[in-house]
PDB file of C-alpha atoms in Angstrom:
ATOM      1  CA  MET A  18      13.359   5.048   3.032  1.00  0.00           C
ATOM      2  CA  PRO A  19      14.095   3.671   6.111  1.00  0.00           C
ATOM      3  CA  SER A  20      15.883   0.107   6.175  1.00  0.00           C
ATOM      4  CA  GLY A  21      13.553  -2.930   6.670  1.00  0.00           C
ATOM      5  CA  GLY A  22      10.251  -2.884   6.096  1.00  0.00           C
ATOM      6  CA  LEU A  23       7.552  -0.075   5.184  1.00  0.00           C
ATOM      7  CA  PHE A  24       4.198  -0.471   4.491  1.00  0.00           C
ATOM      8  CA  VAL A  25       1.710   1.767   1.871  1.00  0.00           C
ATOM      9  CA  THR A  26      -1.302   2.845   1.846  1.00  0.00           C
ATOM     10  CA  GLY A  27      -3.781   5.165   0.393  1.00  0.00           C
ATOM     11  CA  THR A  28      -6.730   7.599   0.642  1.00  0.00           C
ATOM     12  CA  ASP A  29      -8.820   5.534  -1.264  1.00  0.00           C
ATOM     13  CA  THR A  30      -8.764   2.223  -3.852  1.00  0.00           C
ATOM     14  CA  GLU A  31      -7.680   3.192  -6.444  1.00  0.00           C
ATOM     15  CA  ILE A  32      -5.663   5.694  -6.352  1.00  0.00           C
ATOM     16  CA  GLY A  33      -2.049   3.718  -7.103  1.00  0.00           C
ATOM     17  CA  LYS A  34      -0.696   2.301  -4.777  1.00  0.00           C
ATOM     18  CA  THR A  35       0.733  -0.436  -6.497  1.00  0.00           C
ATOM     19  CA  HIS A  36       1.742   1.662  -9.267  1.00  0.00           C
ATOM     20  CA  SER A  37       3.756   4.121  -6.423  1.00  0.00           C
ATOM     21  CA  THR A  38       5.062   0.925  -4.435  1.00  0.00           C
ATOM     22  CA  ALA A  39       6.203  -0.384  -7.618  1.00  0.00           C
ATOM     23  CA  ALA A  40       7.708   2.364  -8.296  1.00  0.00           C
ATOM     24  CA  LEU A  41       9.626   2.486  -4.029  1.00  0.00           C
ATOM     25  CA  LEU A  42      10.935  -0.858  -5.518  1.00  0.00           C
ATOM     26  CA  ARG A  43      12.402  -0.119  -8.484  1.00  0.00           C
ATOM     27  CA  ALA A  44      13.888   3.243  -7.719  1.00  0.00           C
ATOM     28  CA  LEU A  45      15.335   0.924  -3.987  1.00  0.00           C
ATOM     29  CA  ARG A  46      16.623  -1.730  -6.663  1.00  0.00           C
ATOM     30  CA  ALA A  47      18.232   1.569  -8.303  1.00  0.00           C
ATOM     31  CA  VAL A  48      20.129   2.045  -5.774  1.00  0.00           C
ATOM     32  CA  GLY A  49      21.177  -1.296  -4.433  1.00  0.00           C
ATOM     33  CA  ARG A  50      19.042  -2.466  -2.330  1.00  0.00           C
ATOM     34  CA  ARG A  51      17.832  -5.690  -1.666  1.00  0.00           C
ATOM     35  CA  VAL A  52      13.496  -5.469  -1.863  1.00  0.00           C
ATOM     36  CA  GLN A  53      10.398  -8.158  -1.654  1.00  0.00           C
ATOM     37  CA  GLY A  54       6.869  -6.526  -2.453  1.00  0.00           C
ATOM     38  CA  MET A  55       4.082  -8.043  -0.740  1.00  0.00           C
ATOM     39  CA  LYS A  56       0.500  -8.052  -0.550  1.00  0.00           C
ATOM     40  CA  PRO A  57      -0.921  -9.791   2.159  1.00  0.00           C
ATOM     41  CA  VAL A  58      -4.751  -9.373   1.683  1.00  0.00           C
ATOM     42  CA  ALA A  59      -5.576  -9.162  -2.167  1.00  0.00           C
ATOM     43  CA  SER A  60      -9.539  -9.780  -3.315  1.00  0.00           C
ATOM     44  CA  GLY A  61      -9.514  -9.541  -7.613  1.00  0.00           C
ATOM     45  CA  CYS A  62      -7.638 -12.991  -8.288  1.00  0.00           C
ATOM     46  CA  GLU A  63      -7.380 -15.253 -11.631  1.00  0.00           C
ATOM     47  CA  LEU A  64      -6.827 -19.079 -11.879  1.00  0.00           C
ATOM     48  CA  VAL A  65      -3.412 -19.307 -12.625  1.00  0.00           C
ATOM     49  CA  ASP A  66      -1.905 -23.217 -12.648  1.00  0.00           C
ATOM     50  CA  GLY A  67      -4.480 -24.471 -10.457  1.00  0.00           C
ATOM     51  CA  ALA A  68      -3.394 -21.099  -7.787  1.00  0.00           C
ATOM     52  CA  TRP A  69      -5.319 -18.050  -6.790  1.00  0.00           C
ATOM     53  CA  CYS A  70      -3.315 -15.309  -8.294  1.00  0.00           C
ATOM     54  CA  ASN A  71      -3.756 -11.450  -7.879  1.00  0.00           C
ATOM     55  CA  GLU A  72      -2.432  -9.011 -10.741  1.00  0.00           C
ATOM     56  CA  ASP A  73      -1.514  -6.199  -7.938  1.00  0.00           C
ATOM     57  CA  ALA A  74       0.695  -8.850  -6.026  1.00  0.00           C
ATOM     58  CA  LEU A  75       2.442 -10.475  -9.095  1.00  0.00           C
ATOM     59  CA  ALA A  76       3.144  -6.180  -9.981  1.00  0.00           C
ATOM     60  CA  LEU A  77       5.228  -6.258  -7.288  1.00  0.00           C
ATOM     61  CA  MET A  78       6.747  -9.092  -7.777  1.00  0.00           C
ATOM     62  CA  THR A  79       8.217  -8.148 -11.173  1.00  0.00           C
ATOM     63  CA  ALA A  80       8.950  -4.881  -9.599  1.00  0.00           C
ATOM     64  CA  ALA A  81      10.914  -6.066  -7.448  1.00  0.00           C
ATOM     65  CA  GLY A  82      12.242  -9.061  -9.666  1.00  0.00           C
ATOM     66  CA  SER A  83      11.321 -11.457  -6.824  1.00  0.00           C
ATOM     67  CA  THR A  84      11.960 -15.096  -7.189  1.00  0.00           C
ATOM     68  CA  ALA A  85       9.708 -15.492  -3.872  1.00  0.00           C
ATOM     69  CA  ALA A  86       7.045 -17.802  -3.199  1.00  0.00           C
ATOM     70  CA  TYR A  87       4.081 -16.244  -4.637  1.00  0.00           C
ATOM     71  CA  ALA A  88       2.474 -17.235  -1.492  1.00  0.00           C
ATOM     72  CA  ASP A  89       4.878 -15.407   0.915  1.00  0.00           C
ATOM     73  CA  VAL A  90       3.968 -12.301  -1.515  1.00  0.00           C
ATOM     74  CA  ASN A  91       0.222 -12.733  -1.564  1.00  0.00           C
ATOM     75  CA  PRO A  92      -0.894 -14.651   1.658  1.00  0.00           C
ATOM     76  CA  TYR A  93      -4.846 -14.013   1.145  1.00  0.00           C
ATOM     77  CA  ALA A  94      -6.090 -14.258  -2.518  1.00  0.00           C
ATOM     78  CA  LEU A  95      -9.149 -14.156  -2.284  1.00  0.00           C
ATOM     79  CA  PRO A  96     -10.863 -14.216  -6.037  1.00  0.00           C
ATOM     80  CA  THR A  97     -13.738 -11.687  -5.795  1.00  0.00           C
ATOM     81  CA  PRO A  98     -12.374  -8.418  -5.950  1.00  0.00           C
ATOM     82  CA  THR A  99     -15.003  -6.593  -3.372  1.00  0.00           C
ATOM     83  CA  ALA A 100     -13.813  -5.241   0.191  1.00  0.00           C
ATOM     84  CA  PRO A 101     -11.815  -8.394   1.903  1.00  0.00           C
ATOM     85  CA  GLN A 102     -13.764  -9.098   4.864  1.00  0.00           C
ATOM     86  CA  LEU A 103     -16.191  -9.683   2.673  1.00  0.00           C
ATOM     87  CA  ALA A 104     -13.969 -11.698   0.303  1.00  0.00           C
ATOM     88  CA  ALA A 105     -12.876 -13.736   2.952  1.00  0.00           C
ATOM     89  CA  ALA A 106     -16.518 -14.738   4.247  1.00  0.00           C
ATOM     90  CA  GLU A 107     -17.044 -15.850   0.584  1.00  0.00           C
ATOM     91  CA  THR A 108     -14.616 -18.044   0.461  1.00  0.00           C
ATOM     92  CA  GLY A 109     -14.166 -18.947   4.338  1.00  0.00           C
ATOM     93  CA  ALA A 110     -10.774 -18.126   4.527  1.00  0.00           C
ATOM     94  CA  GLU A 111     -10.017 -16.502   8.439  1.00  0.00           C
ATOM     95  CA  ILE A 112      -7.477 -13.590   7.618  1.00  0.00           C
ATOM     96  CA  THR A 113      -5.046 -13.577  10.985  1.00  0.00           C
ATOM     97  CA  LEU A 114      -1.771 -11.853  12.069  1.00  0.00           C
ATOM     98  CA  PRO A 115      -0.084 -14.847  12.302  1.00  0.00           C
ATOM     99  CA  ALA A 116      -0.275 -16.061   8.699  1.00  0.00           C
ATOM    100  CA  ILE A 117       1.005 -12.662   7.653  1.00  0.00           C
ATOM    101  CA  THR A 118       3.117 -12.058   9.595  1.00  0.00           C
ATOM    102  CA  ALA A 119       5.727 -15.391   9.488  1.00  0.00           C
ATOM    103  CA  ALA A 120       5.251 -14.440   5.360  1.00  0.00           C
ATOM    104  CA  TYR A 121       6.645 -11.122   6.643  1.00  0.00           C
ATOM    105  CA  ARG A 122       9.901 -12.926   8.021  1.00  0.00           C
ATOM    106  CA  ARG A 123      10.225 -15.388   5.404  1.00  0.00           C
ATOM    107  CA  LEU A 124      10.922 -12.391   2.896  1.00  0.00           C
ATOM    108  CA  SER A 125      12.313 -10.403   5.138  1.00  0.00           C
ATOM    109  CA  ALA A 126      15.157 -12.888   5.211  1.00  0.00           C
ATOM    110  CA  ASP A 127      16.265 -12.269   1.789  1.00  0.00           C
ATOM    111  CA  ALA A 128      15.734  -8.736   1.423  1.00  0.00           C
ATOM    112  CA  ASP A 129      16.818  -5.279   3.013  1.00  0.00           C
ATOM    113  CA  THR A 130      13.496  -3.884   2.654  1.00  0.00           C
ATOM    114  CA  VAL A 131       9.695  -5.238   2.241  1.00  0.00           C
ATOM    115  CA  LEU A 132       7.286  -2.611   0.967  1.00  0.00           C
ATOM    116  CA  VAL A 133       3.957  -3.822   2.231  1.00  0.00           C
ATOM    117  CA  GLU A 134       1.185  -2.543   0.091  1.00  0.00           C
ATOM    118  CA  GLY A 135      -2.338  -2.587   1.882  1.00  0.00           C
ATOM    119  CA  VAL A 136      -5.724  -2.562   0.553  1.00  0.00           C
ATOM    120  CA  GLY A 137      -8.327   0.390  -0.545  1.00  0.00           C
ATOM    121  CA  GLY A 138      -7.679   3.708   2.304  1.00  0.00           C
ATOM    122  CA  TRP A 139      -6.045   3.249   6.283  1.00  0.00           C
ATOM    123  CA  LEU A 140      -9.555   2.609   7.497  1.00  0.00           C
ATOM    124  CA  ALA A 141     -10.365  -0.428   4.940  1.00  0.00           C
ATOM    125  CA  PRO A 142     -10.556  -3.214   7.181  1.00  0.00           C
ATOM    126  CA  LEU A 143      -9.145  -6.893   6.750  1.00  0.00           C
ATOM    127  CA  SER A 144     -11.152  -8.056   8.695  1.00  0.00           C
ATOM    128  CA  ASP A 145     -14.311  -7.706  10.927  1.00  0.00           C
ATOM    129  CA  THR A 146     -11.777  -7.655  13.548  1.00  0.00           C
ATOM    130  CA  LEU A 147      -8.444  -6.442  12.272  1.00  0.00           C
ATOM    131  CA  ASP A 148      -7.714  -3.439  11.492  1.00  0.00           C
ATOM    132  CA  GLN A 149      -4.238  -2.834   9.032  1.00  0.00           C
ATOM    133  CA  ALA A 150      -3.264  -0.553  11.971  1.00  0.00           C
ATOM    134  CA  ASP A 151      -2.967  -3.586  13.366  1.00  0.00           C
ATOM    135  CA  LEU A 152      -0.839  -5.068  10.507  1.00  0.00           C
ATOM    136  CA  VAL A 153       1.435  -2.216  10.859  1.00  0.00           C
ATOM    137  CA  ARG A 154       1.595  -2.623  14.321  1.00  0.00           C
ATOM    138  CA  ALA A 155       2.592  -6.223  14.479  1.00  0.00           C
ATOM    139  CA  LEU A 156       5.150  -5.568  11.746  1.00  0.00           C
ATOM    140  CA  ASP A 157       6.359  -2.369  13.422  1.00  0.00           C
ATOM    141  CA  VAL A 158       6.989  -0.864  10.518  1.00  0.00           C
ATOM    142  CA  PRO A 159       6.391   3.112   9.116  1.00  0.00           C
ATOM    143  CA  VAL A 160       3.692   4.231   6.796  1.00  0.00           C
ATOM    144  CA  VAL A 161       3.534   5.704   3.509  1.00  0.00           C
ATOM    145  CA  LEU A 162       0.651   7.462   2.539  1.00  0.00           C
ATOM    146  CA  VAL A 163      -0.282   7.514  -1.289  1.00  0.00           C
ATOM    147  CA  VAL A 164      -1.915  10.247  -1.821  1.00  0.00           C
ATOM    148  CA  GLY A 165      -4.125  10.152  -5.113  1.00  0.00           C
ATOM    149  CA  LEU A 166      -4.724  13.107  -7.229  1.00  0.00           C
ATOM    150  CA  ARG A 167      -7.928  14.782  -7.595  1.00  0.00           C
ATOM    151  CA  LEU A 168     -10.588  16.404  -6.682  1.00  0.00           C
ATOM    152  CA  GLY A 169     -10.869  16.011  -2.540  1.00  0.00           C
ATOM    153  CA  CYS A 170      -7.501  14.753  -2.690  1.00  0.00           C
ATOM    154  CA  ILE A 171      -6.708  17.335   0.039  1.00  0.00           C
ATOM    155  CA  ASN A 172      -9.420  16.749   2.517  1.00  0.00           C
ATOM    156  CA  HIS A 173      -8.892  12.616   1.639  1.00  0.00           C
ATOM    157  CA  ALA A 174      -5.156  12.969   2.814  1.00  0.00           C
ATOM    158  CA  ARG A 175      -5.687  15.610   5.570  1.00  0.00           C
ATOM    159  CA  LEU A 176      -8.208  12.954   7.557  1.00  0.00           C
ATOM    160  CA  THR A 177      -6.019   9.995   6.321  1.00  0.00           C
ATOM    161  CA  GLU A 178      -2.915  11.293   7.931  1.00  0.00           C
ATOM    162  CA  ARG A 179      -5.023  11.896  10.874  1.00  0.00           C
ATOM    163  CA  ALA A 180      -5.925   8.467  11.438  1.00  0.00           C
ATOM    164  CA  VAL A 181      -2.768   6.835  11.194  1.00  0.00           C
ATOM    165  CA  LEU A 182      -1.169   9.155  13.995  1.00  0.00           C
ATOM    166  CA  ALA A 183      -3.958   9.017  16.101  1.00  0.00           C
ATOM    167  CA  ASP A 184      -3.636   5.063  15.951  1.00  0.00           C
ATOM    168  CA  GLY A 185      -0.497   5.284  17.410  1.00  0.00           C
ATOM    169  CA  CYS A 186       1.580   4.717  13.935  1.00  0.00           C
ATOM    170  CA  ARG A 187       4.621   6.026  12.326  1.00  0.00           C
ATOM    171  CA  LEU A 188       3.983   8.209   9.085  1.00  0.00           C
ATOM    172  CA  ILE A 189       7.205   8.962   7.840  1.00  0.00           C
ATOM    173  CA  GLY A 190       5.486  11.236   4.762  1.00  0.00           C
ATOM    174  CA  TRP A 191       3.130  10.870   1.419  1.00  0.00           C
ATOM    175  CA  LEU A 192       3.412  10.632  -2.224  1.00  0.00           C
ATOM    176  CA  GLY A 193       1.166  12.363  -4.725  1.00  0.00           C
ATOM    177  CA  ASN A 194       0.081   9.917  -7.417  1.00  0.00           C
ATOM    178  CA  ALA A 195      -1.702  11.932 -10.191  1.00  0.00           C
ATOM    179  CA  VAL A 196      -4.399   9.173 -11.464  1.00  0.00           C
ATOM    180  CA  ALA A 197      -7.119  11.800 -13.440  1.00  0.00           C
ATOM    181  CA  PRO A 198      -4.965  12.552 -16.788  1.00  0.00           C
ATOM    182  CA  GLY A 199      -5.195  16.388 -17.021  1.00  0.00           C
ATOM    183  CA  PHE A 200      -5.496  17.406 -13.251  1.00  0.00           C
ATOM    184  CA  ASP A 201      -3.892  19.925 -11.367  1.00  0.00           C
ATOM    185  CA  THR A 202      -1.266  20.889 -14.418  1.00  0.00           C
ATOM    186  CA  ASP A 203      -0.181  24.283 -12.611  1.00  0.00           C
ATOM    187  CA  GLY A 204       0.618  22.541  -9.075  1.00  0.00           C
ATOM    188  CA  ARG A 205      -1.237  23.973  -7.204  1.00  0.00           C
ATOM    189  CA  TYR A 206      -3.536  21.357  -5.423  1.00  0.00           C
ATOM    190  CA  PHE A 207       0.268  19.942  -5.017  1.00  0.00           C
ATOM    191  CA  GLU A 208       1.168  22.509  -3.672  1.00  0.00           C
ATOM    192  CA  ALA A 209      -1.500  23.117  -1.463  1.00  0.00           C
ATOM    193  CA  LEU A 210      -1.039  19.669  -0.340  1.00  0.00           C
ATOM    194  CA  ARG A 211       2.056  20.327   0.828  1.00  0.00           C
ATOM    195  CA  ARG A 212       0.755  23.425   3.230  1.00  0.00           C
ATOM    196  CA  SER A 213      -2.274  21.230   4.240  1.00  0.00           C
ATOM    197  CA  LEU A 214       0.175  18.384   5.809  1.00  0.00           C
ATOM    198  CA  ARG A 215       2.220  17.462   8.509  1.00  0.00           C
ATOM    199  CA  THR A 216       4.713  14.665   6.848  1.00  0.00           C
ATOM    200  CA  PRO A 217       6.937  15.414   4.656  1.00  0.00           C
ATOM    201  CA  CYS A 218       6.346  14.927   0.355  1.00  0.00           C
ATOM    202  CA  LEU A 219       8.594  11.939  -0.772  1.00  0.00           C
ATOM    203  CA  GLY A 220       7.861  13.182  -4.695  1.00  0.00           C
ATOM    204  CA  ARG A 221       5.196  12.908  -7.504  1.00  0.00           C
ATOM    205  CA  LEU A 222       4.251  10.165  -9.610  1.00  0.00           C
ATOM    206  CA  PRO A 223       2.554  11.318 -13.689  1.00  0.00           C
ATOM    207  CA  HIS A 224      -0.027  10.360 -14.685  1.00  0.00           C
ATOM    208  CA  ALA A 225       0.486   6.561 -16.008  1.00  0.00           C
ATOM    209  CA  PRO A 226      -2.754   5.036 -17.726  1.00  0.00           C
ATOM    210  CA  ALA A 227      -4.400   1.658 -17.034  1.00  0.00           C
TER     211      ALA A 227
END
């Protein structure tokens, strides 16, 4: 796992990006790394002490043992649980790279590694004019792909891998996450993914009930 920063994307929404990012944060802490988690854009928030907060962003802070300002971990906390470009439009917010990169630099000043969790799948836009690839290039960080292990995952994983590489981003590997209980208990899908993807496998996480 490289020092500096790392962007965590997924094959779709609800495939365990937060669960996987938190697991990576805990693993890095266990070997002595100073870490921070970051969820630059989060839709679906609740008011906590008068401020909008997202459950996933708070989970990353807990996993990292973070005392950073919440606004740096989650610069764009959007109330409605829908696509970020729609959630931002509802509030009149404009998602911009400078706000995110400035928060990332502040987190980086007190960490060896910052894990940045994306939204949805790789091609889910942050705004009408901003893709997640734009953010990855602005932060100049490599990418890890979380593959939700369920029916269709081989297709989704191959498509996402091709898209990340086609965007000129550095994909250092993929992580399997068992989102469907009882799926692939014999490991055939997981081994098929190993053979089908060009990038190395970094591991597999067991099913974690919500």
